[in-house]
Amino acid sequence: LQHYFIQSNLRMSQSSGLSATRRGNSLTSLTYPEVNKGPTVVYENTFQLAPKDSQKFPTKKAEDILKNTFLTHLLDAKYNGETCKNLTIQITETVKTQVKAELGSNNRFKIVVLVIIGSNQGQGARVASRCLWYPQYDRFAQYEYHNESLFAVGVVYGVYYE
């Protein structure tokens, strides 16, 4: 069976350019031919290491987007594990698209949105995060919402990339 496998690989190498190396009774390596994938695209550096004053992350606007989205989706909502799972995804996507639209197409920020929805049963809850970033350029916005049935915390991170 091994002999047939090696023989078939050698036949494949003659027709497709694939080559096989045999050591003893085992196949040790396969070498694939180079495939021409077209011209290589070369990007030039922009040498822009800091955002322009007009391109700073809009913390207040991101906070307003979080607040409006939470009030729209969670105003009369009751906590249910399955519906809140889908609601979390929906709120996250809505906030992300609205913040990206606010920044415009010529931005250099990575947008990360974190939304947590939990059951409000009189307990205390604390949400914390740690980030490694450059504090002069990277920013975040947060908003908290709670009613009789649930609590929600939303954080939007705007991380500048070069």
CSV table of C-alpha atoms in Angstrom, one decimal:
chain,number,residue,atom,x,y,z
A,1,LEU,CA,0.0,0.0,0.0
A,2,GLN,CA,2.8,2.4,0.8
A,3,HIS,CA,4.5,1.5,-2.5
A,4,TYR,CA,1.3,2.3,-4.4
A,5,PHE,CA,1.0,5.7,-2.5
A,6,ILE,CA,4.5,6.7,-3.4
A,7,GLN,CA,4.2,5.6,-7.0
A,8,SER,CA,0.9,7.5,-7.4
A,9,ASN,CA,2.6,10.6,-5.9
A,10,LEU,CA,5.5,10.3,-8.3
A,11,ARG,CA,3.1,10.0,-11.1
A,12,MET,CA,1.3,13.1,-9.8
A,13,SER,CA,4.7,14.9,-9.7
A,14,GLN,CA,5.2,14.3,-13.4
A,15,SER,CA,1.9,15.7,-14.4
A,16,SER,CA,1.4,18.6,-11.9
A,17,GLY,CA,4.9,19.6,-10.8
A,18,LEU,CA,4.5,18.1,-7.3
A,19,SER,CA,7.6,16.3,-6.1
A,20,ALA,CA,7.9,13.7,-3.3
A,21,THR,CA,10.9,12.7,-1.3
A,22,ARG,CA,11.2,9.1,0.0
A,23,ARG,CA,13.3,8.0,2.9
A,24,GLY,CA,13.1,4.3,3.6
A,25,ASN,CA,9.5,3.1,3.5
A,26,SER,CA,8.0,6.5,4.4
A,27,LEU,CA,7.2,9.6,2.5
A,28,THR,CA,9.2,12.5,4.1
A,29,SER,CA,8.2,15.6,2.3
A,30,LEU,CA,6.2,17.0,-0.5
A,31,THR,CA,7.3,20.1,-2.5
A,32,TYR,CA,4.7,22.2,-4.2
A,33,PRO,CA,5.5,24.2,-7.3
A,34,GLU,CA,5.4,28.0,-7.1
A,35,VAL,CA,2.2,29.5,-8.3
A,36,ASN,CA,2.2,32.9,-10.0
A,37,LYS,CA,-0.5,34.9,-8.2
A,38,GLY,CA,-0.1,38.1,-10.3
A,39,PRO,CA,1.8,41.3,-9.6
A,40,THR,CA,2.8,42.1,-6.0
A,41,VAL,CA,1.1,45.1,-4.5
A,42,VAL,CA,3.5,47.5,-2.7
A,43,TYR,CA,2.1,49.9,-0.2
A,44,GLU,CA,3.9,53.1,0.8
A,45,ASN,CA,4.1,54.4,4.3
A,46,THR,CA,2.1,57.4,5.2
A,47,PHE,CA,4.4,58.4,8.1
A,48,GLN,CA,1.3,59.6,10.0
A,49,LEU,CA,1.9,58.7,13.6
A,50,ALA,CA,-0.7,60.8,15.3
A,51,PRO,CA,-4.3,61.7,14.4
A,52,LYS,CA,-5.0,65.1,13.1
A,53,ASP,CA,-7.1,67.4,15.4
A,54,SER,CA,-10.1,66.9,13.1
A,55,GLN,CA,-9.7,63.1,13.3
A,56,LYS,CA,-9.8,62.6,17.1
A,57,PHE,CA,-12.1,60.0,18.4
A,58,PRO,CA,-15.5,61.6,19.2
A,59,THR,CA,-16.0,60.3,22.8
A,60,LYS,CA,-19.1,62.4,23.5
A,61,LYS,CA,-20.8,61.4,20.2
A,62,ALA,CA,-20.0,57.7,20.8
A,63,GLU,CA,-21.5,58.0,24.3
A,64,ASP,CA,-24.7,59.6,22.8
A,65,ILE,CA,-24.9,56.7,20.3
A,66,LEU,CA,-24.7,54.2,23.1
A,67,LYS,CA,-27.3,56.0,25.1
A,68,ASN,CA,-29.8,56.3,22.2
A,69,THR,CA,-29.3,52.7,21.2
A,70,PHE,CA,-29.8,51.4,24.7
A,71,LEU,CA,-32.9,53.5,25.2
A,72,THR,CA,-34.3,52.4,21.8
A,73,HIS,CA,-33.7,48.7,22.4
A,74,LEU,CA,-34.0,48.3,26.1
A,75,LEU,CA,-36.7,50.7,27.3
A,76,ASP,CA,-39.4,48.2,28.1
A,77,ALA,CA,-37.3,45.0,27.8
A,78,LYS,CA,-37.5,42.2,30.3
A,79,TYR,CA,-34.6,39.9,30.9
A,80,ASN,CA,-34.6,36.6,29.0
A,81,GLY,CA,-31.4,34.7,28.3
A,82,GLU,CA,-32.1,33.9,24.7
A,83,THR,CA,-33.6,37.2,23.7
A,84,CYS,CA,-30.9,39.2,25.4
A,85,LYS,CA,-28.2,37.2,23.6
A,86,ASN,CA,-29.7,38.3,20.3
A,87,LEU,CA,-30.3,41.8,21.6
A,88,THR,CA,-26.6,42.1,22.6
A,89,ILE,CA,-25.5,41.2,19.1
A,90,GLN,CA,-28.0,43.6,17.6
A,91,ILE,CA,-27.0,46.5,19.8
A,92,THR,CA,-23.3,45.8,19.3
A,93,GLU,CA,-23.6,45.9,15.5
A,94,THR,CA,-25.9,49.0,15.6
A,95,VAL,CA,-23.4,50.9,17.8
A,96,LYS,CA,-20.4,49.9,15.7
A,97,THR,CA,-21.9,50.9,12.4
A,98,GLN,CA,-23.2,54.3,13.8
A,99,VAL,CA,-19.8,55.1,15.3
A,100,LYS,CA,-18.0,54.2,12.1
A,101,ALA,CA,-20.4,56.4,10.2
A,102,GLU,CA,-19.7,59.2,12.6
A,103,LEU,CA,-16.0,58.9,12.1
A,104,GLY,CA,-16.3,58.9,8.3
A,105,SER,CA,-14.5,56.8,5.7
A,106,ASN,CA,-11.1,58.4,6.2
A,107,ASN,CA,-10.4,57.4,9.8
A,108,ARG,CA,-7.6,55.4,11.3
A,109,PHE,CA,-9.4,54.0,14.4
A,110,LYS,CA,-10.2,50.4,15.1
A,111,ILE,CA,-13.6,50.3,16.8
A,112,VAL,CA,-14.3,47.7,19.4
A,113,VAL,CA,-17.7,47.6,21.0
A,114,LEU,CA,-18.5,45.6,24.2
A,115,VAL,CA,-22.1,45.2,25.4
A,116,ILE,CA,-23.0,43.2,28.5
A,117,ILE,CA,-26.7,42.6,29.4
A,118,GLY,CA,-27.5,40.8,32.7
A,119,SER,CA,-30.4,40.0,35.0
A,120,ASN,CA,-31.1,42.7,37.6
A,121,GLN,CA,-32.1,40.8,40.8
A,122,GLY,CA,-30.8,43.4,43.3
A,123,GLN,CA,-27.2,42.2,43.2
A,124,GLY,CA,-24.2,44.4,42.6
A,125,ALA,CA,-22.3,44.0,39.4
A,126,ARG,CA,-18.9,45.5,38.4
A,127,VAL,CA,-17.6,45.5,34.8
A,128,ALA,CA,-13.9,46.2,34.3
A,129,SER,CA,-11.5,46.1,31.4
A,130,ARG,CA,-7.8,46.6,31.0
A,131,CYS,CA,-6.2,47.8,27.8
A,132,LEU,CA,-2.7,48.4,26.5
A,133,TRP,CA,-2.8,51.6,24.5
A,134,TYR,CA,-1.5,55.0,23.9
A,135,PRO,CA,-3.5,57.3,26.1
A,136,GLN,CA,-2.9,60.5,24.0
A,137,TYR,CA,-4.8,59.0,21.0
A,138,ASP,CA,-6.9,56.1,22.1
A,139,ARG,CA,-10.2,56.8,23.8
A,140,PHE,CA,-13.3,55.0,25.0
A,141,ALA,CA,-16.9,55.9,25.8
A,142,GLN,CA,-19.3,54.0,28.1
A,143,TYR,CA,-22.9,54.0,29.1
A,144,GLU,CA,-24.9,52.1,31.8
A,145,TYR,CA,-28.6,51.3,31.7
A,146,HIS,CA,-30.8,49.5,34.1
A,147,ASN,CA,-34.4,48.9,34.7
A,148,GLU,CA,-36.4,46.5,37.1
A,149,SER,CA,-35.5,43.4,35.0
A,150,LEU,CA,-32.0,44.0,33.5
A,151,PHE,CA,-28.9,46.0,33.5
A,152,ALA,CA,-26.7,46.8,30.5
A,153,VAL,CA,-23.2,48.2,30.1
A,154,GLY,CA,-21.8,49.3,26.8
A,155,VAL,CA,-18.2,50.4,26.0
A,156,VAL,CA,-16.9,51.7,22.7
A,157,TYR,CA,-13.1,51.7,22.3
A,158,GLY,CA,-11.5,53.8,19.6
A,159,VAL,CA,-7.9,52.6,19.2
A,160,TYR,CA,-5.8,54.6,16.8
A,161,TYR,CA,-3.6,52.6,14.4
A,162,GLU,CA,-0.8,53.9,12.2
